[in-house]
PDB file of C-alpha atoms in Angstrom:
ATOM      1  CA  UNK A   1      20.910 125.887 101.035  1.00 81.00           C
ATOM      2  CA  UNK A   2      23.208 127.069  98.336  1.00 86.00           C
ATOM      3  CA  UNK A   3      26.130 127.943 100.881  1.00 88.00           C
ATOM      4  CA  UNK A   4      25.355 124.154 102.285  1.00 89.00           C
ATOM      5  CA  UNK A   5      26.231 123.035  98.746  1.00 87.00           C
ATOM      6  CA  UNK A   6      28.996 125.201  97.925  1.00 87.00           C
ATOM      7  CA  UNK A   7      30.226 124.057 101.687  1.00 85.00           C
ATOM      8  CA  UNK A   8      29.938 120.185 100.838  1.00 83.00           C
ATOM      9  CA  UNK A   9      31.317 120.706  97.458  1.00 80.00           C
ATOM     10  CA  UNK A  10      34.735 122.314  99.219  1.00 79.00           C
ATOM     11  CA  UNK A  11      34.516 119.341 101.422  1.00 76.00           C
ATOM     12  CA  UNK A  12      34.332 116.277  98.861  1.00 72.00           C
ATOM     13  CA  UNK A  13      36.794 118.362  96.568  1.00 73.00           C
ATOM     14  CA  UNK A  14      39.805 117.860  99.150  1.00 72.00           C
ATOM     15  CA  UNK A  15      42.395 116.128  98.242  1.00 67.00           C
ATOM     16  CA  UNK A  16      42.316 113.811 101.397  1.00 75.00           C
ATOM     17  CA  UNK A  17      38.964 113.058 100.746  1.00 73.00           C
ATOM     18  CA  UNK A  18      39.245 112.564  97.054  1.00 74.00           C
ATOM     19  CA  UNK A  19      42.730 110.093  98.091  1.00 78.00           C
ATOM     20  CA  UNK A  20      40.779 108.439 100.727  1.00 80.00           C
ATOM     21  CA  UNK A  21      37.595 107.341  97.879  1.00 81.00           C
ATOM     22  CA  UNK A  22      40.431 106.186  95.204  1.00 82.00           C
ATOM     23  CA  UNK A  23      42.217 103.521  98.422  1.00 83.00           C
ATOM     24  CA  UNK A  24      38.626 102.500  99.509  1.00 87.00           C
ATOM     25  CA  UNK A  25      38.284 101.781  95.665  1.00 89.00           C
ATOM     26  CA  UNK A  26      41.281 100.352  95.050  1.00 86.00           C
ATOM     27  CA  UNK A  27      41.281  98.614  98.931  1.00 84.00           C
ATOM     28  CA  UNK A  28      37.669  96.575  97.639  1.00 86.00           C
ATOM     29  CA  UNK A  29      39.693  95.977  94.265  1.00 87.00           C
ATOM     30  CA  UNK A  30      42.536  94.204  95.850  1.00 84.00           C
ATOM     31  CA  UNK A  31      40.903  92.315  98.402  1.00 83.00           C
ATOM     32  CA  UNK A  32      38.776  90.480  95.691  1.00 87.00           C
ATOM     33  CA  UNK A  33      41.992  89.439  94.261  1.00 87.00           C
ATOM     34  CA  UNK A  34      42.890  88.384  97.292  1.00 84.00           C
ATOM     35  CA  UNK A  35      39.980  86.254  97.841  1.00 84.00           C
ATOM     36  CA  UNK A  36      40.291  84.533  94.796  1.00 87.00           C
ATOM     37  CA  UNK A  37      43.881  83.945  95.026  1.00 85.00           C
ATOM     38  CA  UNK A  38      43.203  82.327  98.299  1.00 83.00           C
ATOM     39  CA  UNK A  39      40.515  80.030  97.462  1.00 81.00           C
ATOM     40  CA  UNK A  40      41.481  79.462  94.166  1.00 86.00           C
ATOM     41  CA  UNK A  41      44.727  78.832  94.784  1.00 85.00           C
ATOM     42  CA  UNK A  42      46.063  79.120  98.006  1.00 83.00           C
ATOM     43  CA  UNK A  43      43.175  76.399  99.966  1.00 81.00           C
ATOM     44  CA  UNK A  44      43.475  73.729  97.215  1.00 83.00           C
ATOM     45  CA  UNK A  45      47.408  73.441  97.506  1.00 85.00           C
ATOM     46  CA  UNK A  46      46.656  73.604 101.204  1.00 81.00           C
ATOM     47  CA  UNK A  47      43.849  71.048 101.036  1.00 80.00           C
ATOM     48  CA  UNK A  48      45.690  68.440  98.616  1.00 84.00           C
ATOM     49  CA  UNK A  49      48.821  69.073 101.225  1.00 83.00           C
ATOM     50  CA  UNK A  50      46.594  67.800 103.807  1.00 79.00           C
ATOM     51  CA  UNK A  51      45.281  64.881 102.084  1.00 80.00           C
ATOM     52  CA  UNK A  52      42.617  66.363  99.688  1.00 76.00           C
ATOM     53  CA  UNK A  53      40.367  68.307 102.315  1.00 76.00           C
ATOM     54  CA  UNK A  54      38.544  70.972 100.577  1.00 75.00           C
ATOM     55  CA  UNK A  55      38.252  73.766 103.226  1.00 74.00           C
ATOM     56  CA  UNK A  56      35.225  75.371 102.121  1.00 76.00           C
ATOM     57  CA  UNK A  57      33.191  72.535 102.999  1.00 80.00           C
ATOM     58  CA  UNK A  58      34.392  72.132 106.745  1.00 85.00           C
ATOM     59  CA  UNK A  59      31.633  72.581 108.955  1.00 89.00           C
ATOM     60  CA  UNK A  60      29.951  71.169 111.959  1.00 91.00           C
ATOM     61  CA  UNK A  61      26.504  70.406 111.576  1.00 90.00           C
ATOM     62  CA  UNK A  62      24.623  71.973 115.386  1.00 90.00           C
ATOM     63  CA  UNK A  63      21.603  70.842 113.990  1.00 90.00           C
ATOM     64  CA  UNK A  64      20.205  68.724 111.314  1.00 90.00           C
ATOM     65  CA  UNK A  65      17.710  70.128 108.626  1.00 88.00           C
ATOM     66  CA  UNK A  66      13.752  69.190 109.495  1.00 90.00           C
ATOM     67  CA  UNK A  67      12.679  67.396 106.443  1.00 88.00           C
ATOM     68  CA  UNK A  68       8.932  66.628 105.631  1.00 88.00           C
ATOM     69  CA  UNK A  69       7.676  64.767 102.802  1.00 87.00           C
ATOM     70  CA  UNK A  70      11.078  65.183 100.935  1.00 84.00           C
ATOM     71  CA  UNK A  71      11.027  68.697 101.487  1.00 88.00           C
ATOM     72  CA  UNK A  72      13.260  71.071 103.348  1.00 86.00           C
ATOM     73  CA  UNK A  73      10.968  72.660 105.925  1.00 87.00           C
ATOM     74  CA  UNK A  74      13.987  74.071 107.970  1.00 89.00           C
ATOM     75  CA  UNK A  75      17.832  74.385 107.087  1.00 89.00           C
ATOM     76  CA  UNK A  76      20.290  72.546 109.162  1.00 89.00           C
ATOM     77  CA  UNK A  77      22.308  74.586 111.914  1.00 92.00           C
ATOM     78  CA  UNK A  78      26.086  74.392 110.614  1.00 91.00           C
ATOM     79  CA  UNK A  79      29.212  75.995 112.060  1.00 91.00           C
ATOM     80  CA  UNK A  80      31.430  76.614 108.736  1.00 90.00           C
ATOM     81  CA  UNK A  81      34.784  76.957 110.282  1.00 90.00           C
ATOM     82  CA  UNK A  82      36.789  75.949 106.936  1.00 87.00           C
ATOM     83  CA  UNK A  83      35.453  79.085 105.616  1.00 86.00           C
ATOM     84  CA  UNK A  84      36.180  81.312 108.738  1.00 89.00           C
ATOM     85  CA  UNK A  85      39.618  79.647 108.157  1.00 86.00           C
ATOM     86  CA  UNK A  86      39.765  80.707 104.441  1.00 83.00           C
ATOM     87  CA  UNK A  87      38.842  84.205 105.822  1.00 84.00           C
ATOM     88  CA  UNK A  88      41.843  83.760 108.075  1.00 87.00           C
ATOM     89  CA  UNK A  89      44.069  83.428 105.475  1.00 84.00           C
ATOM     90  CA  UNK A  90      42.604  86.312 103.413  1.00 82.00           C
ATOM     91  CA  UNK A  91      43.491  88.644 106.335  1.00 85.00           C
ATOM     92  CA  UNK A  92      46.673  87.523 106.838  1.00 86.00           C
ATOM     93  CA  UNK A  93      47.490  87.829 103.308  1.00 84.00           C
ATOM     94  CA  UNK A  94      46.086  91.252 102.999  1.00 82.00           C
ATOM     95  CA  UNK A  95      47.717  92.594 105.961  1.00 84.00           C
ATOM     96  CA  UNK A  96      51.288  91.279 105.437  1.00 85.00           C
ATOM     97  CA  UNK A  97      50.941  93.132 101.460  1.00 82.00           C
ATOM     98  CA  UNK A  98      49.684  96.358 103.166  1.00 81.00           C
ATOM     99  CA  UNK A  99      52.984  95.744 105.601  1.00 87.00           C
ATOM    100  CA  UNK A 100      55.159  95.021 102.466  1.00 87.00           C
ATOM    101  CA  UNK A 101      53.605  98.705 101.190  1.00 83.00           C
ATOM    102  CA  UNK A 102      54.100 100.809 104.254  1.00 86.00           C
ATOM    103  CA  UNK A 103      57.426  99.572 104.810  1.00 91.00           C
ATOM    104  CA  UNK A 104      58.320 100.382 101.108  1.00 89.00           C
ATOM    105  CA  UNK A 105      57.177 103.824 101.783  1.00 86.00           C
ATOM    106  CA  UNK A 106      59.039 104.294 105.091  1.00 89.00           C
ATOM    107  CA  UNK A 107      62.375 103.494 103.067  1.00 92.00           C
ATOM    108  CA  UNK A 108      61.413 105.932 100.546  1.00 90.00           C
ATOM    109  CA  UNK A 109      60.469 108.079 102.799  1.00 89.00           C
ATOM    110  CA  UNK A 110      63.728 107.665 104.565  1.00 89.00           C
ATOM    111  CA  UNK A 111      66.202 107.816 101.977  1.00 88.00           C
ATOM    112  CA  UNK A 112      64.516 111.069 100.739  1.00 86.00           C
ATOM    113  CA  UNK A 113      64.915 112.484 104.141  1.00 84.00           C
ATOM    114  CA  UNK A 114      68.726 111.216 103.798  1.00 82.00           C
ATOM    115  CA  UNK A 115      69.110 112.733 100.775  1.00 80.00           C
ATOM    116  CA  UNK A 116      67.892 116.678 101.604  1.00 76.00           C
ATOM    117  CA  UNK A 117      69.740 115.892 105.300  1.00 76.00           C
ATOM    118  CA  UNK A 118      73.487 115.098 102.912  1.00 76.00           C
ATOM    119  CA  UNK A 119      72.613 118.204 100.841  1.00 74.00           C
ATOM    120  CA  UNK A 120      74.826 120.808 102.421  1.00 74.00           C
ATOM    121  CA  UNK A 121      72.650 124.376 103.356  1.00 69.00           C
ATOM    122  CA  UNK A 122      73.770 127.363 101.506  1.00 75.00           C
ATOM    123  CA  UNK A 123      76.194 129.440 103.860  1.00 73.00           C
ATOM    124  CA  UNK A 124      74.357 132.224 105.650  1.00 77.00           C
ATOM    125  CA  UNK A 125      75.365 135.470 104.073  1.00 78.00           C
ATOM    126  CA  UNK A 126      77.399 137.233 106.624  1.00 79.00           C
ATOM    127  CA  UNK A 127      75.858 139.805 108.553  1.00 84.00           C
ATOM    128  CA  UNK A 128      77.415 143.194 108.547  1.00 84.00           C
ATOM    129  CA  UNK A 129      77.026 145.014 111.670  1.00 86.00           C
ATOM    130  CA  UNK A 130      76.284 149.101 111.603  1.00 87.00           C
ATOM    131  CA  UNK A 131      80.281 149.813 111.992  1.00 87.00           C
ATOM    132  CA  UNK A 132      81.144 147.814 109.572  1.00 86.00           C
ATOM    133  CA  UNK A 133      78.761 149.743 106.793  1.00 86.00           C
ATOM    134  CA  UNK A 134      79.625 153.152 107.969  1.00 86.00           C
ATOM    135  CA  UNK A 135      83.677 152.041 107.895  1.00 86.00           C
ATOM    136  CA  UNK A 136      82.707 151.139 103.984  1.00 88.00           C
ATOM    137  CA  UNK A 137      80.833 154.200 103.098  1.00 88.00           C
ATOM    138  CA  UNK A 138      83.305 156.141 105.055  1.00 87.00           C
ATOM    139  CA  UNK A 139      85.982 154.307 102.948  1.00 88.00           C
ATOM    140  CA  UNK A 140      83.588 155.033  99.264  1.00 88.00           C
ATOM    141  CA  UNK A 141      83.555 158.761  99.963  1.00 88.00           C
ATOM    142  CA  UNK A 142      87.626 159.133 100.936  1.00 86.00           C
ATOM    143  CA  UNK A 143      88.086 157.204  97.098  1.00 87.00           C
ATOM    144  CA  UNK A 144      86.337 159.872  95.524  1.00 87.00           C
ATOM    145  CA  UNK A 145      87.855 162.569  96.986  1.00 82.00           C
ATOM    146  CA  UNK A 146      90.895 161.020  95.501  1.00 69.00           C
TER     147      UNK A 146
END
């Protein structure tokens, strides 16, 4: 049990996972924003563009609501398609920031690789073959002798 532990603990502890947690975090965070942005602000320009429709409220009704002595006994059947189309718009938004964000990174990404790529590679040292090294010790002892 206490290698199981140790095992999970490695797991959770890895950076990825650790990285992956913080974006799910962050991911929830953002689409919140999102949300409100779009039906707080986004569907009422929309709606007073249109000629005041509030989109939230767009809905067939399948079925009406059984009512009995005042009461609601059973809801009514709607299809709310003005939200499904607020939803819509949340997506679209989401997806064309998380666009914006990868293609930010891909320049980055790309004008760090351009950068090492114009950074010239330090010359090779040259390589001296066997002859060559005997020729120079042969060459060190004659200057001695001298």
């Amino acid at each position: 049990m206490k290698k199981f532990l140790e095992e999970f603990k490695a797991f959770a502890m890895r950076g990825n996972v650790v990285d992956m947690a913080v974006g799910i975090i962050i991911g929830g965070a953002f689409g919140k924003i999102v949300s409100s942005f779009v039906g707080d602000i986004v569907m009422p320009a929309l709606g007073l563009l249109v000629g005041g429709i509030d989109f939230s409220d767009l809905s067939v009704t399948l079925k009406q609501a059984v009512m009995e002595n005042g009461q609601e006994i059973a809801p009514a059947v709607m299809l709310r398609y003005g939200a499904f189309i607020q939803v819509i718009i949340d997506f679209v938004i989401i997806a064309f920031a998380i666009f914006m964000m990868i293609k930010a990174m891909a320049m980055l990404q790309r004008k760090k690789a351009e950068a090492v790529a114009e950074t010239p590679a330090p010359a090779p040292e040259p390589q001296i073959s066997e002859e060559q090294k005997l020729l120079a010790e042969i060459r060190d002892i004659l200057k001695e002798k001298k």
